[in-house]
Coordinates of C-alpha atoms in Angstrom, one line a residue:
X28 CA 16.2 -73.6 87.0
X29 CA 15.4 -70.0 85.9
X30 CA 17.9 -70.7 83.1
X31 CA 16.7 -73.7 82.0
X32 CA 13.3 -72.0 81.7
X33 CA 14.8 -69.0 79.8
X34 CA 16.2 -71.6 77.1
X35 CA 12.9 -73.5 76.8
X36 CA 11.1 -70.3 76.0
X37 CA 13.7 -69.1 73.7
X38 CA 13.6 -72.4 72.3
X39 CA 9.3 -71.5 71.5
X40 CA 10.2 -68.5 70.4
X41 CA 12.5 -69.5 68.0
X42 CA 10.4 -71.9 66.2
X43 CA 6.9 -69.8 66.2
X44 CA 9.5 -67.6 64.3
X45 CA 10.7 -69.8 61.8
X46 CA 7.0 -71.7 61.6
X47 CA 5.8 -68.1 60.7
X48 CA 8.5 -67.6 58.1
X49 CA 8.2 -70.7 56.8
X50 CA 4.7 -70.2 56.3
X51 CA 5.3 -66.8 54.7
X52 CA 7.2 -67.7 52.5
X53 CA 5.0 -71.3 51.2
X54 CA 2.1 -68.2 51.1
X55 CA 4.7 -65.9 48.9
X56 CA 5.6 -68.9 46.9
X57 CA 1.9 -70.5 46.3
X58 CA 0.5 -66.5 45.5
X59 CA 3.5 -66.5 42.9
X60 CA 2.5 -69.9 41.2
X61 CA -1.0 -69.0 40.8
X62 CA -0.2 -65.3 40.2
X63 CA 2.7 -66.0 37.4
X64 CA 1.1 -70.0 36.1
X65 CA -2.3 -69.4 36.3
X66 CA -5.1 -67.1 35.2
X67 CA -5.4 -65.7 38.4
X68 CA -3.4 -62.7 38.6
X69 CA -5.7 -61.8 35.0
X70 CA -9.2 -63.1 37.0
X71 CA -7.7 -60.3 39.8
X72 CA -6.8 -57.4 37.3
X73 CA -10.4 -58.1 35.7
X74 CA -12.1 -58.1 39.2
X75 CA -10.4 -54.7 39.8
X76 CA -11.7 -53.6 36.3
X77 CA -15.0 -54.2 37.1
X78 CA -14.9 -52.4 40.4
X79 CA -14.1 -49.2 38.7
X80 CA -16.3 -49.4 36.7
X81 CA -18.3 -49.8 39.0
X82 CA -17.3 -47.4 41.7
X83 CA -16.3 -44.8 39.2
X84 CA -17.6 -45.6 35.5
X85 CA -14.0 -45.7 34.1
X86 CA -13.7 -47.9 31.5
X87 CA -10.2 -50.2 32.0
X88 CA -9.5 -54.0 30.5
X89 CA -5.8 -55.8 30.6
X90 CA -6.6 -59.5 28.7
X91 CA -2.7 -60.2 31.3
X92 CA -1.6 -59.5 34.2
X93 CA 1.9 -60.8 34.9
X94 CA 3.7 -61.1 38.2
X95 CA 7.4 -62.9 38.3
X96 CA 10.0 -62.8 41.6
X97 CA 10.5 -60.9 43.5
X98 CA 7.6 -58.1 42.9
X99 CA 7.8 -57.8 38.8
X100 CA 4.4 -57.1 37.1
X101 CA 3.7 -56.7 33.3
X102 CA 0.8 -56.0 31.7
X103 CA -0.3 -56.8 28.1
X104 CA -2.7 -55.4 26.0
X105 CA -4.0 -52.1 28.0
X106 CA -6.5 -50.4 27.0
X107 CA -7.6 -47.4 29.2
X108 CA -10.9 -45.6 27.7
X109 CA -12.1 -41.6 29.0
X110 CA -14.6 -40.6 30.1
X111 CA -16.2 -39.6 26.3
X112 CA -15.3 -43.5 25.3
X113 CA -12.5 -42.3 23.6
X114 CA -9.3 -44.0 24.3
X115 CA -7.0 -42.3 26.8
X116 CA -4.3 -45.1 26.9
X117 CA -3.3 -48.5 25.4
X118 CA -0.3 -50.2 25.6
X119 CA 0.5 -53.7 24.4
X120 CA 3.4 -54.8 26.8
X121 CA 4.2 -52.2 30.1
X122 CA 6.4 -54.0 32.8
X123 CA 8.2 -52.9 36.2
X124 CA 9.4 -54.1 39.0
X125 CA 9.1 -52.6 42.5
X126 CA 12.1 -52.4 44.3
X127 CA 11.4 -49.7 47.2
X128 CA 8.2 -49.3 49.3
X129 CA 7.7 -46.6 52.7
X130 CA 5.3 -44.3 54.3
X131 CA 2.5 -46.3 53.1
X132 CA 3.3 -45.9 49.8
X133 CA 3.6 -42.4 49.2
X134 CA 7.0 -43.5 48.8
X135 CA 7.8 -45.7 45.8
X136 CA 11.2 -47.0 43.6
X137 CA 11.3 -48.6 40.5
X138 CA 13.9 -50.6 38.5
X139 CA 13.7 -51.6 34.8
X140 CA 10.6 -50.0 33.3
X141 CA 9.8 -50.8 29.7
X142 CA 6.8 -49.8 27.7
X143 CA 6.0 -51.1 24.6
X144 CA 3.7 -50.5 21.9
X145 CA 1.8 -47.2 23.6
X146 CA -0.6 -44.6 22.5
X147 CA -1.2 -41.7 24.4
X148 CA -4.3 -39.6 22.9
X149 CA -5.0 -35.9 24.9
X150 CA -7.6 -34.4 23.9
X151 CA -10.2 -31.0 25.3
X152 CA -13.4 -30.7 24.2
X153 CA -15.1 -27.5 23.0
X154 CA -14.8 -25.7 26.4
X155 CA -11.1 -26.8 26.7
X156 CA -11.1 -29.5 29.6
X157 CA -8.4 -32.2 29.0
X158 CA -9.1 -35.6 29.0
X159 CA -6.9 -36.4 31.3
X160 CA -7.4 -34.0 33.9
X161 CA -11.2 -35.3 33.2
X162 CA -9.9 -38.4 34.3
X163 CA -8.3 -38.4 37.1
X164 CA -10.9 -35.6 38.5
X165 CA -13.3 -38.2 39.0
X166 CA -10.9 -40.2 41.8
X167 CA -10.5 -36.5 44.4
X168 CA -12.2 -37.0 47.2
X169 CA -14.1 -34.6 48.8
X170 CA -12.5 -35.3 52.1
X171 CA -10.7 -32.5 53.3
X172 CA -6.8 -34.3 52.5
X173 CA -4.6 -34.7 56.0
X174 CA -1.1 -33.3 55.7
X175 CA 1.3 -35.7 54.4
X176 CA 4.4 -35.6 52.8
X177 CA 4.5 -35.2 48.8
X178 CA 4.7 -38.4 47.1
X179 CA 8.1 -39.9 45.9
X180 CA 8.3 -41.7 43.1
X181 CA 11.8 -43.2 42.0
X182 CA 12.7 -45.2 38.0
X183 CA 16.5 -46.5 38.0
X184 CA 15.5 -46.9 33.9
X185 CA 12.3 -46.5 31.7
X186 CA 13.3 -48.5 28.0
X187 CA 10.5 -47.2 25.6
X188 CA 9.7 -48.4 21.8
X189 CA 7.4 -47.7 18.7
X190 CA 5.1 -45.2 21.3
X191 CA 2.2 -42.7 20.0
X192 CA 1.6 -39.4 21.6
X193 CA -1.8 -37.0 20.0
X194 CA -2.5 -34.2 21.7
X195 CA -5.4 -32.2 20.2
X196 CA -7.2 -29.2 21.5
X197 CA -10.5 -29.0 20.2
X198 CA -11.3 -27.4 16.7
X199 CA -7.6 -26.8 15.9
X200 CA -6.7 -27.7 12.2
X201 CA -2.9 -28.8 11.0
X202 CA -0.7 -27.4 8.4
X203 CA 0.8 -29.1 6.2
X204 CA 4.4 -29.1 7.2
X205 CA 4.4 -27.3 10.6
X206 CA 4.4 -27.8 13.6
X207 CA 1.2 -27.0 15.5
X208 CA 1.1 -26.5 19.7
X209 CA -2.5 -26.9 19.3
X210 CA -2.1 -30.6 17.6
X211 CA 0.9 -32.5 18.2
X212 CA 1.2 -35.8 17.1
X213 CA 4.5 -37.5 18.2
X214 CA 5.2 -41.0 16.3
X215 CA 7.7 -43.6 16.6
X216 CA 9.1 -42.5 19.8
X217 CA 11.5 -44.9 21.3
X218 CA 14.6 -43.9 23.3
X219 CA 15.8 -45.0 27.3
X220 CA 15.5 -42.9 30.8
X221 CA 17.5 -42.8 33.6
X222 CA 16.9 -42.1 36.9
X223 CA 13.8 -40.1 36.9
X224 CA 11.7 -38.7 39.8
X225 CA 8.3 -37.5 40.5
X226 CA 8.3 -35.4 43.6
X227 CA 4.6 -33.7 44.4
X228 CA 4.4 -31.9 40.9
X229 CA 8.3 -31.7 40.2
X230 CA 10.0 -34.8 38.1
X231 CA 13.5 -35.1 36.9
X232 CA 15.0 -37.0 34.7
X233 CA 18.1 -37.7 32.4
X234 CA 17.0 -38.6 28.4
X235 CA 20.1 -40.9 27.5
X236 CA 18.4 -41.1 24.0
X237 CA 15.7 -40.4 22.1
X238 CA 14.1 -40.8 18.6
X239 CA 10.6 -39.5 17.2
X240 CA 8.5 -38.2 14.2
X241 CA 6.2 -35.7 14.6
X242 CA 3.3 -35.3 11.7
X243 CA 4.8 -32.0 11.1
X244 CA 7.9 -34.1 9.3
X245 CA 10.6 -32.5 12.1
X246 CA 12.1 -35.6 13.6
X247 CA 15.3 -36.4 16.0
X248 CA 16.8 -40.0 14.9
X249 CA 18.8 -39.0 18.7
X250 CA 17.9 -36.2 21.4
X251 CA 19.9 -36.3 25.0
X252 CA 19.0 -34.1 27.8
X253 CA 18.7 -33.3 31.8
X254 CA 15.2 -32.2 32.7
X255 CA 13.6 -31.2 35.0
X256 CA 9.9 -29.8 35.0
X257 CA 7.5 -28.5 37.5
X258 CA 3.9 -26.3 37.8
X259 CA 5.9 -23.2 37.2
X260 CA 9.1 -23.8 35.2
X261 CA 10.9 -26.4 32.9
X262 CA 15.2 -26.7 32.5
X263 CA 16.6 -28.7 30.0
X264 CA 20.4 -28.2 30.0
X265 CA 22.4 -30.0 27.8
X266 CA 20.5 -30.4 24.8
X267 CA 21.4 -32.5 21.6
X268 CA 19.4 -33.3 19.0
X269 CA 21.1 -35.5 15.6
X270 CA 18.5 -35.4 12.8
X271 CA 20.0 -36.5 9.2
X272 CA 21.2 -32.9 8.1
X273 CA 21.2 -31.3 11.6
X274 CA 23.1 -30.7 14.7
X275 CA 21.5 -28.9 17.5
X276 CA 23.0 -28.2 21.0
X277 CA 22.0 -25.9 23.1
X278 CA 23.4 -25.8 27.0
X279 CA 20.5 -24.4 28.3
X280 CA 17.0 -23.7 27.3
X281 CA 14.2 -23.0 30.3
X282 CA 10.1 -22.0 30.2
X283 CA 8.9 -20.2 33.1
X284 CA 4.8 -20.3 33.8
X285 CA 1.9 -19.5 35.6
X286 CA 1.1 -23.4 36.6
X287 CA -0.3 -25.5 33.7
X288 CA -2.7 -23.3 32.2
X289 CA -1.1 -21.2 31.3
X290 CA 0.0 -23.1 28.4
X291 CA -3.3 -22.9 26.6
X292 CA -1.4 -19.8 25.3
X293 CA 1.7 -20.8 25.0
X294 CA 2.7 -18.4 22.3
X295 CA 1.8 -14.9 25.0
X296 CA 2.3 -16.5 28.7
X297 CA 5.3 -18.6 28.5
X298 CA 9.2 -16.9 29.3
X299 CA 11.6 -18.8 27.7
X300 CA 15.2 -18.8 27.8
X301 CA 18.2 -20.3 25.3
X302 CA 21.4 -19.9 25.1
X303 CA 22.1 -21.8 21.7
X304 CA 26.3 -23.8 21.6
X305 CA 27.4 -23.9 18.2
X306 CA 24.6 -25.9 16.1
X307 CA 24.3 -27.3 12.4
X308 CA 20.5 -26.1 11.6
X309 CA 18.9 -25.5 8.0
X310 CA 16.2 -23.4 7.2
X311 CA 14.0 -26.9 6.8
X312 CA 14.5 -26.7 10.7
X313 CA 13.2 -23.3 11.0
X314 CA 10.2 -24.3 7.9
X315 CA 8.8 -26.5 10.8
X316 CA 7.7 -23.7 13.7
X317 CA 6.9 -20.9 11.0
X318 CA 6.4 -19.6 7.1
X319 CA 10.2 -20.1 6.0
X320 CA 11.1 -21.2 2.3
X321 CA 12.0 -25.4 2.6
X322 CA 16.0 -26.4 2.0
X323 CA 19.1 -28.7 3.0
X324 CA 21.5 -25.8 2.6
X325 CA 23.3 -25.9 6.3
X326 CA 23.6 -22.4 8.5
X327 CA 25.9 -22.6 11.5
X328 CA 24.5 -20.5 14.7
X329 CA 25.2 -19.4 17.8
X330 CA 23.6 -17.4 19.9
X331 CA 21.3 -16.3 23.6
X332 CA 17.6 -15.6 23.2
X333 CA 14.8 -14.6 25.7
X334 CA 11.2 -13.1 25.8
X335 CA 7.7 -14.8 24.8
X336 CA 7.1 -16.2 21.6
X337 CA 5.4 -13.4 20.7
X338 CA 8.1 -10.7 21.7
X339 CA 10.9 -12.2 21.5
X340 CA 15.1 -10.7 21.9
X341 CA 17.8 -13.2 19.9
X342 CA 21.3 -11.9 21.4
X343 CA 24.9 -12.4 20.0
X344 CA 23.1 -14.6 17.0
X345 CA 26.1 -15.4 14.8
X346 CA 25.0 -17.2 12.0
X347 CA 27.9 -18.8 8.9
X348 CA 26.1 -19.3 5.4
X349 CA 28.3 -20.3 2.1
X350 CA 32.4 -19.4 1.7
X351 CA 32.8 -15.8 3.2
X352 CA 28.8 -14.9 4.2
X353 CA 29.2 -13.9 8.5
X354 CA 26.3 -12.1 10.0
X355 CA 26.6 -11.3 13.9
X356 CA 23.4 -9.5 14.9
X357 CA 21.0 -8.5 18.3
X358 CA 17.1 -8.5 17.0
X359 CA 13.8 -8.1 18.9
X360 CA 11.2 -9.5 17.1
X361 CA 7.5 -8.6 18.4
X362 CA 4.5 -10.4 16.7
X363 CA 5.4 -13.9 15.9
X364 CA 4.8 -16.8 15.1
X365 CA 3.0 -14.3 12.1
X366 CA 6.5 -13.8 10.4
X367 CA 4.8 -11.3 8.3
X368 CA 3.2 -9.2 10.7
X369 CA 5.9 -9.4 13.0
X370 CA 8.1 -6.1 13.6
X371 CA 11.7 -6.5 13.3
X372 CA 14.7 -4.4 14.9
X373 CA 17.7 -5.7 13.3
X374 CA 20.7 -4.0 14.6
X375 CA 23.4 -5.6 12.2
X376 CA 26.6 -6.0 14.1
X377 CA 28.6 -7.2 11.2
X378 CA 27.4 -9.0 7.8
X379 CA 30.2 -10.3 5.5
X380 CA 29.3 -12.3 2.2
X381 CA 30.0 -11.7 -1.3
X382 CA 28.3 -11.6 -4.4
X383 CA 28.8 -15.3 -4.9
X384 CA 27.6 -16.3 -1.6
X385 CA 24.0 -14.5 -2.0
X386 CA 23.1 -16.1 -5.5
X387 CA 24.1 -19.4 -3.8
X388 CA 22.1 -19.1 -1.0
X389 CA 19.2 -16.7 -2.7
X390 CA 18.9 -20.3 -5.2
X391 CA 19.3 -22.3 -1.9
X392 CA 16.0 -20.8 -1.2
X393 CA 14.6 -21.1 -4.3
X394 CA 13.2 -17.7 -3.2
X395 CA 13.8 -16.2 -7.2
X396 CA 16.1 -17.1 -9.7
X397 CA 18.8 -15.0 -8.9
X398 CA 21.1 -13.8 -11.8
X399 CA 24.2 -11.3 -10.9
X400 CA 23.8 -8.3 -13.4
X401 CA 27.3 -7.7 -14.9
X402 CA 27.7 -4.8 -13.0
X403 CA 27.4 -6.6 -10.0
X404 CA 30.0 -9.4 -11.2
X405 CA 33.2 -7.0 -10.5
X406 CA 32.3 -6.6 -6.9
X407 CA 33.7 -9.1 -4.6
X408 CA 33.6 -9.0 -0.8
X409 CA 31.1 -6.7 1.1
X410 CA 31.0 -5.5 4.4
X411 CA 27.5 -4.1 6.0
X412 CA 26.9 -2.4 9.5
X413 CA 23.6 -0.9 10.1
X414 CA 20.2 -1.0 11.3
X415 CA 16.5 -2.5 10.1
X416 CA 13.5 -1.5 11.5
X417 CA 10.3 -2.3 10.4
X418 CA 8.2 -5.7 8.6
X419 CA 9.1 -8.1 6.5
X420 CA 7.2 -6.3 3.8
X421 CA 7.8 -2.6 5.0
X422 CA 11.1 -1.8 6.5
X423 CA 13.9 0.9 7.0
X424 CA 17.2 0.5 6.8
X425 CA 20.3 2.4 7.1
X426 CA 23.9 1.2 7.4
X427 CA 27.5 1.8 6.0
X428 CA 28.6 -1.1 2.4
X429 CA 32.1 -1.4 2.1
X430 CA 33.6 -3.2 -0.7
X431 CA 36.6 -3.8 -2.1
X432 CA 35.8 -0.8 -4.7
X433 CA 34.6 2.7 -1.8
X434 CA 32.7 2.9 0.6
X435 CA 28.6 2.9 0.5
X436 CA 26.3 4.9 3.1
X437 CA 22.4 3.6 2.4
X438 CA 19.3 4.6 4.1
X439 CA 16.6 2.8 2.2
X440 CA 13.0 1.8 2.8
X441 CA 10.8 0.1 1.5
X442 CA 7.1 -1.4 1.3
X443 CA 5.1 -3.7 -0.4
X444 CA 1.4 -3.3 -1.4
X445 CA -0.4 -6.2 -2.8
X446 CA 1.2 -6.1 -6.1
X447 CA 3.1 -2.9 -5.9
X448 CA 6.7 -2.1 -4.4
X449 CA 6.9 1.4 -3.4
X450 CA 10.6 2.4 -2.3
X451 CA 13.0 5.7 -1.2
X452 CA 16.3 5.9 -0.2
X453 CA 19.6 7.8 -0.1
X454 CA 23.2 6.4 -1.0
X455 CA 26.4 8.1 -0.4
X456 CA 29.4 7.1 -1.6
X457 CA 32.9 7.9 -0.9
X458 CA 36.1 6.8 -3.1
X459 CA 33.7 4.4 -5.0
X460 CA 36.1 2.8 -7.6
X461 CA 33.3 3.6 -10.7
X462 CA 35.2 2.9 -13.3
X463 CA 36.1 -1.2 -12.3
X464 CA 32.1 -0.8 -10.9
X465 CA 31.3 -0.2 -14.9
X466 CA 34.4 -1.8 -16.0
X467 CA 35.0 2.3 -18.2
X468 CA 38.8 2.6 -17.6
X469 CA 38.8 6.3 -18.1
X470 CA 36.8 6.3 -15.1
X471 CA 38.3 6.3 -11.6
X472 CA 37.2 7.4 -8.1
X473 CA 33.8 9.9 -7.5
X474 CA 32.4 11.0 -4.2
X475 CA 28.4 11.5 -5.2
X476 CA 25.4 11.5 -2.3
X477 CA 21.7 10.2 -4.9
X478 CA 18.3 10.1 -3.3
X479 CA 15.5 7.3 -5.1
X480 CA 11.7 7.3 -5.0
X481 CA 9.2 5.8 -6.4
X482 CA 6.9 2.0 -7.0
X483 CA 7.4 -1.3 -9.1
X484 CA 4.9 -3.1 -10.1
X485 CA 4.4 -5.7 -12.7
X486 CA 1.5 -4.6 -14.6
X487 CA 2.7 -0.6 -14.5
X488 CA 6.4 -0.9 -14.6
X489 CA 9.1 1.1 -12.8
X490 CA 7.9 4.9 -11.7
X491 CA 11.1 6.7 -10.2
X492 CA 12.0 10.0 -9.4
X493 CA 15.8 10.5 -8.8
X494 CA 18.2 13.2 -7.9
X495 CA 22.8 12.5 -7.7
X496 CA 25.0 15.5 -6.5
X497 CA 28.4 14.2 -7.1
X498 CA 31.4 16.0 -5.3
X499 CA 34.0 14.8 -7.3
X500 CA 34.6 12.4 -10.8
X501 CA 37.7 11.2 -11.7
X502 CA 37.5 10.7 -15.7
X503 CA 40.5 10.8 -17.8
X504 CA 43.2 11.7 -15.3
X505 CA 40.7 14.7 -14.3
X506 CA 38.8 15.2 -11.2
X507 CA 35.4 17.0 -12.0
X508 CA 33.3 18.5 -9.1
X509 CA 30.0 19.8 -8.8
X510 CA 28.0 17.6 -10.8
X511 CA 24.5 17.5 -10.4
X512 CA 21.7 15.3 -12.5
X513 CA 17.7 14.4 -11.9
X514 CA 15.3 12.9 -13.7
X515 CA 11.8 10.8 -13.7
X516 CA 11.7 7.1 -15.3
X517 CA 8.8 5.1 -16.0
X518 CA 8.6 2.3 -18.3
X519 CA 7.9 4.2 -21.7
X520 CA 9.7 8.0 -20.6
X521 CA 12.3 9.7 -19.5
X522 CA 13.0 12.8 -19.0
X523 CA 15.9 14.7 -16.7
X524 CA 18.6 17.4 -16.9
X525 CA 22.4 17.5 -15.7
X526 CA 24.2 20.0 -14.9
X527 CA 28.4 20.6 -14.1
X528 CA 29.8 23.5 -12.4
X529 CA 33.7 22.7 -12.6
X530 CA 36.3 25.5 -12.6
X531 CA 37.2 23.7 -16.4
X532 CA 33.9 22.7 -17.0
X533 CA 30.4 24.5 -17.2
X534 CA 27.7 22.4 -18.9
X535 CA 24.2 22.3 -19.2
X536 CA 21.9 19.1 -20.2
X537 CA 18.0 18.7 -20.3
X538 CA 16.2 16.1 -22.4
X539 CA 13.4 14.2 -22.4
X540 CA 12.6 10.7 -24.5
X541 CA 8.5 9.6 -25.4
X542 CA 7.6 6.6 -25.9
X543 CA 4.1 6.9 -24.8
X544 CA 3.0 8.4 -27.8
X545 CA 2.0 7.2 -31.1
X546 CA 4.7 8.3 -32.4
X547 CA 8.2 8.4 -30.0
X548 CA 9.6 11.7 -29.4
X549 CA 13.1 12.8 -28.7
X550 CA 14.0 16.4 -27.1
X551 CA 17.2 17.7 -25.8
X552 CA 19.0 20.7 -25.2
X553 CA 22.8 21.1 -24.5
X554 CA 24.5 24.7 -23.5
X555 CA 28.7 24.4 -22.7
X556 CA 29.4 27.6 -21.9
X557 CA 33.2 26.6 -20.7
X558 CA 35.0 23.3 -21.9
X559 CA 38.8 23.7 -21.2
X560 CA 39.9 20.9 -23.8
X561 CA 43.6 20.9 -22.7
X562 CA 42.5 20.5 -18.2
X563 CA 40.3 18.3 -18.9
X564 CA 42.9 16.4 -20.8
X565 CA 40.6 16.0 -24.3
X566 CA 42.8 18.1 -26.3
X567 CA 46.2 18.6 -25.4
X568 CA 47.8 20.5 -28.6
X569 CA 46.2 23.7 -27.9
X570 CA 46.7 25.4 -25.1
X571 CA 43.6 28.2 -25.3
X572 CA 41.6 25.8 -26.7
X573 CA 38.0 26.1 -25.1
X574 CA 34.7 25.1 -26.8
X575 CA 32.0 26.3 -26.4
X576 CA 28.4 25.9 -28.0
X577 CA 25.0 25.8 -27.9
X578 CA 22.6 23.1 -29.2
X579 CA 18.9 22.4 -29.2
X580 CA 16.6 19.2 -30.8
X581 CA 13.8 17.6 -31.5
X582 CA 12.9 14.6 -33.5
X583 CA 10.2 11.5 -34.0
X584 CA 9.9 8.6 -35.4
X585 CA 9.5 4.5 -35.0
X586 CA 13.0 3.8 -37.1
X587 CA 15.6 5.3 -37.6
X588 CA 14.7 5.4 -41.6
X589 CA 11.5 7.9 -40.7
X590 CA 13.2 9.8 -38.2
X591 CA 12.1 13.7 -38.5
X592 CA 13.0 16.5 -36.7
X593 CA 15.1 19.7 -36.7
X594 CA 18.6 20.5 -34.6

């Protein structure tokens, strides 16, 4: 009897569950039909947006809302206005499907999500308040929130196309062809994002493919990276950016900051770390971020960087351009992004080039119509090691230059002041094959030190003082020693002296040429104290041939025919 009653109760419960499940399925099917094939979804969305206007004063319009089995939603022509009446968000079509729901809505999981034909327009007012922050602040409650687990959102895949993103800080004015962090305008954004996860204020995702075009012209035909961001840091791993003439590969790029507000002054507040793997870049790439010549000439680069934009250290930087040119350097830059105001401290571990490469690069960068003088064309490979300190228009450089015709030590300074260029420097040579350099067979090697000081301007020309001390100079098979010379040069005059104190050649010369007066003047004096002609291989017939003389001369005249003077 008891078993019979238990069976009866079980039968009743089973039937009740069947009725309940059937009713729920019928209800869900009815809702699905109503939402998917009638205007009920659109009507419900309209009522929701009307309530948002009444309750919070926010203006949102949705042309159509479609729901499909099991929990897929599509919004068409969604428009969200900010509190100032400007467009905050617009989307032609957005769709997603809910695949997980728990913790009373604190954990949501979505499947494939799509966004097509959209605009996100972020702007600040004159006080610096961002419109999207202002928009969401409307929904904040004054009640103290209860402690809850952080909100979690996951999306398995996001597909988007023809997205337009704008960020405009009030008063910012863009510069043609240059990225402006205060006025970003990315257009034609499209791509795929996999495994996006939002936990509290942290976001992780894998950007599998992304393409875009920024207002400045900066673009990517393919971009991929694994990234994470939070209120204190952004991490990008294995960045690959491709554009028709560039291929950038960054193993790691990190940014550290103190809250989102720090981004208002990105240049001074954000710490950067980057490791650049071998990449192909062009000057055009750098021109998007600071003043730089525009060219598609390839530059092969790798290295590491750390610091802030206004105080940046670049380590292990290796560059390759042209056929031969290689540069290994460590640089510290203080004062970017204003390139001409930035202080440069560069240590060149090795710089190898040829003058052919120099000419090619200069011409590609359109820095000048660079033509090599005949003397310089005789140089081939050049290697430099040294340091450079200062500004682009006011610097000191010192180091050693090695070539296939000898070695030079250099210590020079250069300063641009208006239309004038001031220069000062010391140069020393070691076993320099001056004959090969000048194309004179009788000349051999020389060791010398020299200094030059002066200035140059287009209006006044060059004005310079030169001093030279020659330890030795090979000429016609004889090595002359103890030679000194100095002189002053202007566009219309020259004055100088030469003194030789070699044991076989003691000689003094001084002269002056002056074109600054109405009738050009030429004045010189020469004294040969002792010249052993056989020893210096000038005259071999007489072992006792010794030349001595003293000569003074003065001429003036405009042509050879009207020269007047005396000797």
